[in-house]
Tab-separated table of C-alpha atoms and ligand atoms in Angstrom:
chain	number	residue	atom	x	y	z
F	204	UNK	CA	8.123	-11.331	-8.516
F	205	UNK	CA	9.781	-8.354	-7.711
F	206	UNK	CA	12.023	-8.964	-10.296
F	207	UNK	CA	13.404	-5.181	-11.701
F	208	UNK	CA	16.356	-5.319	-14.686
F	209	UNK	CA	18.575	-2.540	-16.479
F	210	UNK	CA	17.756	-1.085	-18.961
F	211	UNK	CA	19.489	1.729	-21.190
F	212	UNK	CA	16.319	4.291	-21.784
F	213	UNK	CA	17.005	5.117	-26.150
F	214	UNK	CA	13.897	6.840	-27.029
F	215	UNK	CA	11.783	9.041	-25.754
F	216	UNK	CA	7.526	7.894	-27.109
F	217	UNK	CA	5.694	10.555	-25.364
F	218	UNK	CA	4.226	12.176	-21.166
F	219	UNK	CA	4.667	8.567	-20.763
F	220	UNK	CA	6.283	5.914	-22.489
F	221	UNK	CA	9.624	5.556	-23.217
F	222	UNK	CA	11.774	2.671	-25.369
F	223	UNK	CA	14.149	1.179	-23.033
F	224	UNK	CA	17.199	-1.432	-24.460
F	225	UNK	CA	16.124	-4.827	-21.902
F	226	UNK	CA	19.619	-7.133	-22.563
F	227	UNK	CA	19.387	-6.648	-26.433
F	228	UNK	CA	16.324	-6.201	-27.090
F	229	UNK	CA	13.580	-2.556	-27.551
F	230	UNK	CA	10.476	-2.450	-24.449
F	231	UNK	CA	7.752	-0.475	-24.273
F	232	UNK	CA	8.490	0.934	-20.260
F	233	UNK	CA	5.761	2.858	-18.109
F	234	UNK	CA	7.275	6.820	-16.440
F	235	UNK	CA	3.488	7.172	-14.519
F	236	UNK	CA	6.394	6.348	-11.818
F	237	UNK	CA	9.359	8.380	-13.030
F	238	UNK	CA	8.394	11.259	-15.363
F	239	UNK	CA	12.028	12.972	-15.045
F	240	UNK	CA	14.109	11.013	-17.277
F	241	UNK	CA	16.043	12.045	-20.296
F	242	UNK	CA	17.431	9.531	-23.499
F	243	UNK	CA	20.091	7.694	-22.260
F	244	UNK	CA	19.883	7.106	-18.691
F	245	UNK	CA	20.378	3.748	-17.326
F	246	UNK	CA	16.439	3.242	-15.343
F	247	UNK	CA	15.312	0.010	-13.416
F	248	UNK	CA	12.846	-1.976	-15.223
F	249	UNK	CA	9.714	-3.790	-13.255
F	250	UNK	CA	6.767	-5.070	-14.806
F	251	UNK	CA	7.119	-2.751	-17.407
F	252	UNK	CA	7.240	0.776	-15.285
F	253	UNK	CA	10.156	1.916	-14.923
F	254	UNK	CA	10.566	2.480	-11.232
F	255	UNK	CA	14.724	4.077	-10.172
F	256	UNK	CA	16.692	5.881	-12.588
F	257	UNK	CA	19.890	3.520	-11.910
F	258	UNK	CA	23.688	5.932	-10.275
F	259	UNK	CA	26.145	5.585	-12.766
F	260	UNK	CA	28.950	6.858	-10.019
F	261	UNK	CA	27.880	5.188	-7.386
F	262	UNK	CA	27.605	1.538	-9.311
F	263	UNK	CA	31.615	2.034	-10.964
F	264	UNK	CA	33.009	3.351	-7.315
F	265	UNK	CA	31.700	-0.386	-5.862
F	266	UNK	CA	33.051	-2.011	-8.708
F	267	UNK	CA	36.416	-0.164	-8.125
F	268	UNK	CA	36.323	-0.312	-4.676
F	269	UNK	CA	36.026	-4.339	-4.610
F	270	UNK	CA	39.057	-4.690	-7.704
F	271	UNK	CA	41.164	-2.520	-5.473
F	272	UNK	CA	40.383	-4.910	-2.607
F	273	UNK	CA	40.960	-7.959	-4.559
F	274	UNK	CA	44.462	-6.558	-6.320
H	242	UNK	CA	24.954	-6.276	-19.306
H	243	UNK	CA	26.006	-3.401	-18.102
H	244	UNK	CA	25.269	-3.150	-14.239
H	245	UNK	CA	24.824	-6.714	-14.259
H	246	UNK	CA	27.474	-8.745	-15.507
H	247	UNK	CA	30.672	-6.881	-13.170
H	248	UNK	CA	28.366	-8.645	-10.176
H	249	UNK	CA	28.200	-11.694	-11.594
H	250	UNK	CA	32.352	-11.713	-11.634
H	251	UNK	CA	33.714	-15.258	-10.156
H	252	UNK	CA	36.207	-14.428	-8.809
H	253	UNK	CA	35.016	-11.498	-6.900
H	254	UNK	CA	32.992	-14.026	-4.991
H	255	UNK	CA	35.318	-16.902	-4.241
H	256	UNK	CA	36.864	-14.107	-2.799
H	257	UNK	CA	33.957	-12.825	-0.759
H	258	UNK	CA	33.296	-15.975	0.626
H	259	UNK	CA	36.967	-16.641	1.507
H	260	UNK	CA	36.042	-13.038	3.386
H	261	UNK	CA	33.127	-14.940	5.482
H	262	UNK	CA	34.622	-17.747	6.078
H	263	UNK	CA	38.197	-16.168	7.746
H	264	UNK	CA	35.274	-13.701	10.606
H	265	UNK	CA	33.151	-16.518	12.117
H	266	UNK	CA	32.825	-20.246	12.745
H	267	UNK	CA	29.577	-20.131	14.716
H	268	UNK	CA	26.910	-21.161	13.520
H	269	UNK	CA	25.028	-18.505	12.085
H	270	UNK	CA	20.993	-17.120	10.854
H	271	UNK	CA	19.827	-14.668	8.731
H	272	UNK	CA	16.371	-14.635	6.320
H	273	UNK	CA	16.809	-13.352	3.084
H	274	UNK	CA	12.714	-11.899	3.492
H	275	UNK	CA	12.388	-11.809	-1.023
H	276	UNK	CA	11.714	-15.037	-3.222
H	277	UNK	CA	14.008	-13.041	-5.737
H	278	UNK	CA	16.520	-13.370	-3.288
H	279	UNK	CA	16.182	-16.734	-2.619
H	280	UNK	CA	15.574	-17.334	-6.407
H	281	UNK	CA	19.516	-16.010	-7.792
H	282	UNK	CA	20.699	-17.884	-4.226
H	283	UNK	CA	20.347	-20.862	-5.130
H	284	UNK	CA	21.232	-20.051	-9.686
H	285	UNK	CA	23.865	-18.531	-8.506
H	286	UNK	CA	24.329	-21.587	-6.577
H	287	UNK	CA	25.537	-19.483	-3.586
H	288	UNK	CA	23.771	-22.304	-1.490
H	289	UNK	CA	25.840	-24.055	-2.310
H	290	UNK	CA	28.827	-22.522	-1.966
H	291	UNK	CA	29.166	-20.679	1.627
H	292	UNK	CA	30.881	-21.531	4.875
H	293	UNK	CA	28.220	-24.561	6.345
H	294	UNK	CA	27.636	-22.351	9.582
H	295	UNK	CA	26.338	-19.323	7.536
H	296	UNK	CA	22.569	-20.761	6.589
H	297	UNK	CA	20.572	-19.305	4.464
H	298	UNK	CA	16.601	-18.914	5.343
H	299	UNK	CA	13.775	-18.533	2.675
H	300	UNK	CA	11.292	-15.685	4.241
H	301	UNK	CA	7.487	-14.346	2.874
H	302	UNK	CA	8.747	-12.626	0.513
H	303	UNK	CA	6.324	-14.089	-2.655
H	304	UNK	CA	3.872	-12.730	-2.954
H	305	UNK	CA	1.715	-15.949	-4.421
H	306	UNK	CA	3.016	-17.937	-1.816
H	307	UNK	CA	1.171	-15.827	1.139
H	308	UNK	CA	-1.829	-15.152	-0.980
H	309	UNK	CA	-4.389	-17.250	2.176
H	310	UNK	CA	-6.503	-20.419	0.396
H	311	UNK	CA	-9.676	-18.422	1.354
H	312	UNK	CA	-8.332	-15.341	-1.085
H	313	UNK	CA	-8.466	-16.850	-4.129
H	314	UNK	CA	-11.978	-19.504	-3.746
H	315	UNK	CA	-12.839	-15.435	-3.873
H	316	UNK	CA	-11.142	-14.215	-6.976
H	317	UNK	CA	-12.154	-18.443	-8.754
H	318	UNK	CA	-16.034	-17.152	-7.552
H	319	UNK	CA	-15.536	-13.780	-9.546
H	320	UNK	CA	-14.010	-15.113	-11.514
H	321	UNK	CA	-17.381	-17.819	-12.523
H	322	UNK	CA	-19.289	-14.451	-13.250
H	323	UNK	CA	-20.659	-13.694	-16.474
H	324	UNK	CA	-19.228	-11.352	-18.670
H	325	UNK	CA	-15.707	-10.835	-16.716
H	326	UNK	CA	-12.279	-10.806	-17.055
H	327	UNK	CA	-9.733	-12.066	-14.681
H	328	UNK	CA	-6.188	-10.666	-16.152
H	329	UNK	CA	-3.403	-11.585	-13.225
H	330	UNK	CA	0.228	-12.565	-13.608
H	331	UNK	CA	0.960	-16.075	-14.824
H	332	UNK	CA	2.100	-17.983	-11.355
H	333	UNK	CA	-1.281	-17.082	-9.854
H	334	UNK	CA	-3.661	-19.246	-12.450
H	335	UNK	CA	-2.062	-22.613	-10.898
H	336	UNK	CA	-2.304	-22.392	-7.243
H	337	UNK	CA	-4.838	-24.837	-5.863
H	338	UNK	CA	-7.971	-22.706	-3.886
H	339	UNK	CA	-10.682	-25.389	-2.007
H	340	UNK	CA	-12.043	-27.153	-5.090
H	341	UNK	CA	-10.750	-25.182	-7.889
H	342	UNK	CA	-7.382	-23.527	-9.812
H	343	UNK	CA	-8.036	-20.323	-11.964
H	344	UNK	CA	-6.203	-22.353	-14.257
H	345	UNK	CA	-8.845	-24.599	-14.093
H	346	UNK	CA	-11.663	-22.610	-14.192
H	347	UNK	CA	-10.319	-20.726	-17.415
H	348	UNK	CA	-10.941	-25.163	-18.486
H	349	UNK	CA	-13.904	-24.627	-17.892
H	350	UNK	CA	-15.186	-21.603	-19.533
H	351	UNK	CA	-14.031	-18.507	-17.640
H	352	UNK	CA	-12.637	-16.323	-19.137
H	353	UNK	CA	-7.968	-15.443	-16.868
H	354	UNK	CA	-6.537	-13.668	-19.447
H	355	UNK	CA	-2.581	-14.347	-17.758
H	356	UNK	CA	-0.332	-10.316	-18.162
H	357	UNK	CA	3.237	-9.274	-17.257
H	358	UNK	CA	2.182	-5.691	-16.741
H	359	UNK	CA	-0.604	-4.541	-14.899
H	360	UNK	CA	-1.456	-1.611	-17.458
H	361	UNK	CA	-2.508	-4.398	-20.370
H	362	UNK	CA	-5.760	-4.784	-17.678
H	363	UNK	CA	-6.421	-1.474	-18.553
H	364	UNK	CA	-5.865	-2.259	-22.031
H	365	UNK	CA	-8.335	-5.321	-21.718
H	366	UNK	CA	-10.381	-3.389	-20.537
H	367	UNK	CA	-10.283	-1.135	-23.317
H	368	UNK	CA	-10.465	-3.786	-26.115
H	369	UNK	CA	-13.230	-5.539	-24.660
H	370	UNK	CA	-15.891	-3.022	-23.179
H	371	UNK	CA	-18.711	-4.833	-22.799
H	372	UNK	CA	-17.209	-7.238	-20.272
H	373	UNK	CA	-15.719	-6.391	-15.964
H	374	UNK	CA	-12.437	-6.246	-16.882
H	375	UNK	CA	-10.516	-7.587	-13.075
H	376	UNK	CA	-7.219	-7.357	-11.987
H	377	UNK	CA	-5.889	-9.631	-9.793
H	378	UNK	CA	-3.735	-6.222	-7.644
H	379	UNK	CA	-0.657	-8.727	-6.312
H	380	UNK	CA	2.500	-7.727	-5.112
H	381	UNK	CA	4.504	-6.271	-2.612
H	382	UNK	CA	5.997	-2.468	-2.396
H	383	UNK	CA	7.105	-3.063	-5.573
H	384	UNK	CA	4.668	-3.633	-7.356
H	385	UNK	CA	2.243	-1.411	-5.208
H	386	UNK	CA	2.754	1.432	-7.335
H	387	UNK	CA	2.225	-0.016	-10.143
H	388	UNK	CA	-0.680	-0.609	-9.911
H	389	UNK	CA	-1.713	2.611	-8.432
H	390	UNK	CA	-1.232	4.245	-10.734
H	391	UNK	CA	-2.958	1.224	-13.347
H	392	UNK	CA	-6.643	2.456	-10.800
H	393	UNK	CA	-6.017	6.170	-11.131
H	394	UNK	CA	-4.807	6.104	-15.534
H	395	UNK	CA	-8.424	4.841	-15.556
H	396	UNK	CA	-10.740	6.826	-13.343
H	397	UNK	CA	-8.696	9.494	-15.620
H	398	UNK	CA	-9.409	8.219	-18.718
H	399	UNK	CA	-13.316	6.782	-16.729
H	400	UNK	CA	-12.950	4.014	-17.997
H	401	UNK	CA	-15.743	1.912	-16.088
H	402	UNK	CA	-15.804	-1.804	-17.295
H	403	UNK	CA	-12.489	-1.706	-14.807
H	404	UNK	CA	-11.458	-3.251	-11.472
H	405	UNK	CA	-9.397	-4.690	-8.831
H	406	UNK	CA	-9.094	-7.093	-5.909
H	407	UNK	CA	-7.032	-5.913	-4.724
H	408	UNK	CA	-4.014	-8.412	-3.225
H	409	UNK	CA	-1.335	-5.767	-2.157
H	410	UNK	CA	1.049	-6.799	1.421
H	411	UNK	CA	3.718	-4.264	2.841
H	412	UNK	CA	7.205	-5.964	4.314
H	413	UNK	CA	7.553	-4.205	7.298
H	414	UNK	CA	4.559	-5.052	8.531
H	415	UNK	CA	5.425	-8.833	8.262
H	416	UNK	CA	8.832	-8.628	8.939
H	417	UNK	CA	8.232	-7.548	12.046
H	418	UNK	CA	5.556	-10.793	12.876
H	419	UNK	CA	7.838	-12.934	12.746
H	420	UNK	CA	10.259	-11.188	14.977
H	421	UNK	CA	7.654	-11.448	17.383
H	422	UNK	CA	7.069	-14.605	16.718
H	423	UNK	CA	9.656	-16.256	18.794
H	424	UNK	CA	10.729	-20.110	17.492
H	425	UNK	CA	11.736	-17.987	14.296
H	426	UNK	CA	15.272	-17.072	15.442
H	427	UNK	CA	16.815	-14.807	12.963
H	428	UNK	CA	20.471	-13.175	13.516
H	429	UNK	CA	20.077	-10.458	10.168
H	430	UNK	CA	18.337	-9.809	7.788
H	431	UNK	CA	19.343	-9.493	3.736
H	432	UNK	CA	16.418	-6.250	3.319
H	433	UNK	CA	13.833	-6.885	-0.375
H	434	UNK	CA	16.255	-4.407	-2.839
H	435	UNK	CA	13.270	-3.850	-4.354
H	436	UNK	CA	11.024	-3.367	-2.343
H	437	UNK	CA	13.207	-0.991	-1.096
H	438	UNK	CA	14.018	0.917	-3.630
H	439	UNK	CA	10.073	2.075	-2.953
H	440	UNK	CA	10.271	2.639	0.083
H	441	UNK	CA	13.828	3.601	0.402
H	442	UNK	CA	15.685	2.170	4.370
H	443	UNK	CA	14.177	4.373	6.992
H	444	UNK	CA	10.845	1.824	7.249
H	445	UNK	CA	13.927	-0.304	8.495
H	446	UNK	CA	15.056	1.382	11.194
H	447	UNK	CA	12.971	-0.415	13.657
H	448	UNK	CA	15.143	-3.717	13.175
H	449	UNK	CA	18.214	-2.465	14.756
H	450	UNK	CA	15.774	-0.416	17.047
H	451	UNK	CA	14.286	-2.311	18.813
H	452	UNK	CA	15.406	-6.192	18.427
H	453	UNK	CA	19.463	-5.068	17.738
H	454	UNK	CA	18.480	-7.451	15.041
H	455	UNK	CA	21.431	-6.260	11.787
H	456	UNK	CA	20.412	-5.679	8.440
H	457	UNK	CA	21.177	-4.806	5.218
H	458	UNK	CA	19.474	-3.618	1.722
H	459	UNK	CA	20.960	-5.960	-0.931
H	460	UNK	CA	20.763	-6.175	-4.552
H	461	UNK	CA	19.863	-9.512	-6.629
H	462	UNK	CA	23.700	-10.833	-8.489
H	463	UNK	CA	26.144	-13.271	-6.754
H	464	UNK	CA	27.936	-10.528	-6.126
H	465	UNK	CA	25.740	-8.413	-3.960
H	466	UNK	CA	23.950	-11.339	-2.500
H	467	UNK	CA	27.453	-12.421	-0.919
H	468	UNK	CA	28.743	-8.697	0.470
H	469	UNK	CA	25.876	-8.191	2.222
H	470	UNK	CA	26.289	-10.814	3.815
H	471	UNK	CA	29.510	-10.028	5.733
H	472	UNK	CA	28.305	-6.786	6.094
H	473	UNK	CA	25.507	-7.565	7.946
H	474	UNK	CA	27.909	-11.210	9.845
H	475	UNK	CA	29.759	-7.851	10.582
H	476	UNK	CA	27.710	-5.630	12.722
H	477	UNK	CA	27.080	-8.990	14.460
H	478	UNK	CA	29.944	-9.810	15.175
H	479	UNK	CA	30.473	-5.437	16.329
H	480	UNK	CA	27.348	-5.545	17.980
H	481	UNK	CA	26.136	-2.688	16.018
H	482	UNK	CA	23.092	-3.617	14.645
H	483	UNK	CA	21.902	-0.898	12.074
H	484	UNK	CA	20.208	-0.436	8.296
H	485	UNK	CA	23.397	-0.750	5.723
H	486	UNK	CA	21.841	0.048	2.705
H	487	UNK	CA	24.044	-1.612	0.007
H	488	UNK	CA	22.260	-1.322	-2.862
H	489	UNK	CA	22.646	2.886	-3.049
H	490	UNK	CA	22.836	2.421	-6.253
H	491	UNK	CA	19.429	1.725	-6.916
H	492	UNK	CA	17.881	3.121	-3.408
H	493	UNK	CA	18.080	5.883	-2.033
H	494	UNK	CA	17.216	7.060	1.116
H	495	UNK	CA	14.157	8.397	0.975
H	496	UNK	CA	12.854	6.006	-1.610
H	497	UNK	CA	10.489	7.043	-4.747
H	498	UNK	CA	8.494	9.714	-3.447
H	499	UNK	CA	5.998	9.449	-6.470
H	500	UNK	CA	5.163	5.947	-6.316
H	501	UNK	CA	5.034	6.551	-2.742
H	502	UNK	CA	2.716	9.246	-3.231
H	503	UNK	CA	0.471	7.249	-6.467
H	504	UNK	CA	-0.282	4.743	-3.320
H	505	UNK	CA	-1.228	6.892	-0.625
H	506	UNK	CA	-3.864	8.842	-2.989
H	507	UNK	CA	-5.026	4.851	-4.159
H	508	UNK	CA	-4.826	2.330	-0.873
H	509	UNK	CA	-5.259	2.815	2.914
H	510	UNK	CA	-3.314	0.381	5.723
H	511	UNK	CA	-6.308	-2.981	6.304
H	512	UNK	CA	-4.726	-6.119	8.646
H	513	UNK	CA	-5.233	-9.134	5.962
H	514	UNK	CA	-4.348	-12.981	5.887
H	515	UNK	CA	-0.916	-14.391	5.318
H	516	UNK	CA	-0.742	-17.688	4.237
H	517	UNK	CA	0.937	-19.256	7.547
H	518	UNK	CA	1.453	-16.533	9.108
H	519	UNK	CA	-1.522	-15.654	10.631
H	520	UNK	CA	-3.663	-12.237	10.340
H	521	UNK	CA	-0.523	-9.532	10.625
H	522	UNK	CA	-1.958	-5.573	11.592
H	523	UNK	CA	-2.136	-3.418	8.755
H	524	UNK	CA	0.419	-5.435	6.224
H	525	UNK	CA	-2.694	-5.071	3.708
H	526	UNK	CA	-4.016	-2.995	0.815
H	527	UNK	CA	-7.152	-2.519	0.145
H	528	UNK	CA	-8.812	1.223	-2.789
H	529	UNK	CA	-9.511	3.597	-0.603
H	530	UNK	CA	-13.293	4.804	-0.536
H	531	UNK	CA	-13.209	6.925	-2.785
H	532	UNK	CA	-12.337	4.025	-4.945
H	533	UNK	CA	-14.629	1.711	-3.644
H	534	UNK	CA	-16.396	1.250	-7.102
H	535	UNK	CA	-13.944	-0.114	-8.961
H	536	UNK	CA	-13.280	-2.235	-6.216
H	537	UNK	CA	-14.022	-5.871	-6.784
H	538	UNK	CA	-14.840	-7.351	-3.263
H	539	UNK	CA	-17.823	-5.462	-4.506
H	540	UNK	CA	-19.984	-8.173	-5.781
H	541	UNK	CA	-21.899	-10.481	-4.267
H	542	UNK	CA	-20.600	-13.502	-4.357
H	543	UNK	CA	-20.703	-17.196	-2.628
H	544	UNK	CA	-17.424	-17.725	-1.443
H	545	UNK	CA	-17.433	-21.487	-0.144
H	546	UNK	CA	-15.974	-22.691	2.946
H	547	UNK	CA	-12.187	-23.640	3.092
H	548	UNK	CA	-10.185	-26.317	2.949
H	549	UNK	CA	-6.526	-26.058	3.892
H	550	UNK	CA	-5.716	-28.957	2.527
H	551	UNK	CA	-3.784	-30.270	6.791
H	552	UNK	CA	-0.963	-32.097	4.641
H	553	UNK	CA	1.086	-29.369	3.279
H	554	UNK	CA	3.654	-27.290	5.821
H	555	UNK	CA	3.615	-24.004	3.708
H	556	UNK	CA	3.029	-22.386	6.509
H	557	UNK	CA	5.945	-23.598	8.423
H	558	UNK	CA	7.801	-22.597	5.550
H	559	UNK	CA	6.905	-19.114	4.591
H	560	UNK	CA	7.976	-18.416	8.256
H	561	UNK	CA	11.562	-19.987	7.700
H	562	UNK	CA	11.028	-22.297	10.616
H	563	UNK	CA	11.516	-25.680	8.397
H	564	UNK	CA	13.029	-26.180	4.630
H	565	UNK	CA	10.664	-27.712	1.985
H	566	UNK	CA	13.693	-31.056	3.138
H	567	UNK	CA	11.616	-30.938	5.798
H	568	UNK	CA	7.811	-31.415	4.325
H	569	UNK	CA	7.569	-35.933	3.949
H	570	UNK	CA	4.676	-34.483	-0.163
H	571	UNK	CA	7.980	-32.962	-1.279
H	572	UNK	CA	9.100	-34.156	-4.101
H	573	UNK	CA	6.927	-37.170	-3.691
H	574	UNK	CA	3.858	-36.570	-3.480
H	575	UNK	CA	3.647	-32.225	-4.763
H	576	UNK	CA	5.826	-31.710	-7.390
H	577	UNK	CA	5.266	-28.459	-9.868
H	578	UNK	CA	3.141	-30.113	-12.961
H	579	UNK	CA	0.883	-31.119	-9.544
H	580	UNK	CA	1.127	-28.892	-6.307
H	581	UNK	CA	-0.469	-29.328	-3.068
H	582	UNK	CA	0.482	-26.310	-1.972
H	583	UNK	CA	1.360	-22.105	-2.909
H	584	UNK	CA	4.683	-22.574	-2.040
H	585	UNK	CA	5.407	-25.539	-4.937
H	586	UNK	CA	3.485	-23.086	-7.235
H	587	UNK	CA	5.012	-19.941	-7.763
H	588	UNK	CA	7.903	-19.629	-9.821
H	589	UNK	CA	9.803	-18.262	-6.332
H	590	UNK	CA	8.326	-20.268	-4.331
H	591	UNK	CA	10.801	-21.848	-1.705
H	592	UNK	CA	9.246	-24.844	-1.682
H	593	UNK	CA	9.942	-24.719	-6.664
H	594	UNK	CA	13.206	-22.817	-6.173
H	595	UNK	CA	14.420	-25.896	-3.171
H	596	UNK	CA	12.123	-28.616	-6.170
H	597	UNK	CA	14.291	-27.001	-8.821
H	598	UNK	CA	17.965	-26.534	-7.772
H	599	UNK	CA	18.377	-28.482	-5.089
T	81	SF4	S1	6.822	-29.199	-0.705
T	81	SF4	FE1	4.465	-28.807	-1.699
T	81	SF4	S2	3.752	-29.864	0.365
T	81	SF4	FE2	4.956	-29.435	0.790
T	81	SF4	S3	5.328	-28.212	1.910
T	81	SF4	FE3	5.633	-27.125	-0.016
T	81	SF4	S4	3.946	-27.130	-1.105
T	81	SF4	FE4	3.140	-27.912	0.668
């Protein structure tokens, strides 16, 4: 039940909602718990609410580190 | 999808499995506390790929499964009130109570609506002003802040026909309970990633500090899970138990302060019953006194006497003491179509997951 999926914010609707691209589908998402977001941010969405921003740098560093170990 | 595909890389998984195999040959028992982890581990086939000495035990991290029969009976009684609508996440409607279920009540005329976001309960309350709309507020720390913000919103908008039946539960107190229960031997924990998004890393410190048990906060993709398993075993081998955050792209040390604040504003911790585990100190949440006028627990209803099915071994499954395969009813009598216990109902229940993937 704690499922949450990453998506990209494509539009700000008002102070309460944004539009997020989630697996190719546009969804309205509430930002009560994450008011400081901008278009272009990647966020994690749980049951219709954005719960955190995804830190792109961390995500990419980890991937790169793994690629290095492997090679 | 970005931030998903790269964490499903097959070669990387193979590589990590080799690394895990090379770490140790001794038996190691790790608990994944979260039901979403359990599903991910089965769906991706990791369970079968891991070396035989690495045992993954599923914990009590499925909110529907740990909701006791007495609470289901209470909710069923509420659904029978006049002019009442129950708004709930889907899994709850199939959970058997002592003699009925919400699905059964719905077939007999009760107004039970399935929602995917708690906010929809508020919309329903606005659309049906003549009804009392009761949100079943089930979930762990990941979901509780959402419910808290719905409560705050209902106040702000002065919606008078919205009520909450709080079934919120907290992860750290139940982890402590499992550790103290000597029957369950655990060498390390995979901590729930999305609960950690909200609460941060600090609430787990007691696990290494007081009990010397390693723990790693893990994401949900195969690579995340394998990497976390590798790190937790390494902590064990090095005798350096600590809280490691391996889901850094979304989990911060301090969690989500806005979410925590809303949770705190609306709820206070109470002792609650967990199916199979019993009463755990300060492990549940109920509305604070300021919000008691919307607390659905205050309605006077007649609740039937709780009858548990004596053959269902959900309790032991939830504590990680047995696997569903050891329950004599598994698959023979108990199936997702005809569930005997809650663990077979929820799509994240350990019994349902074994049924689907084993
Ligand atoms: S298989 Fe069914 S009866 Fe057995 S423990 Fe699981 S839910 Fe209960």
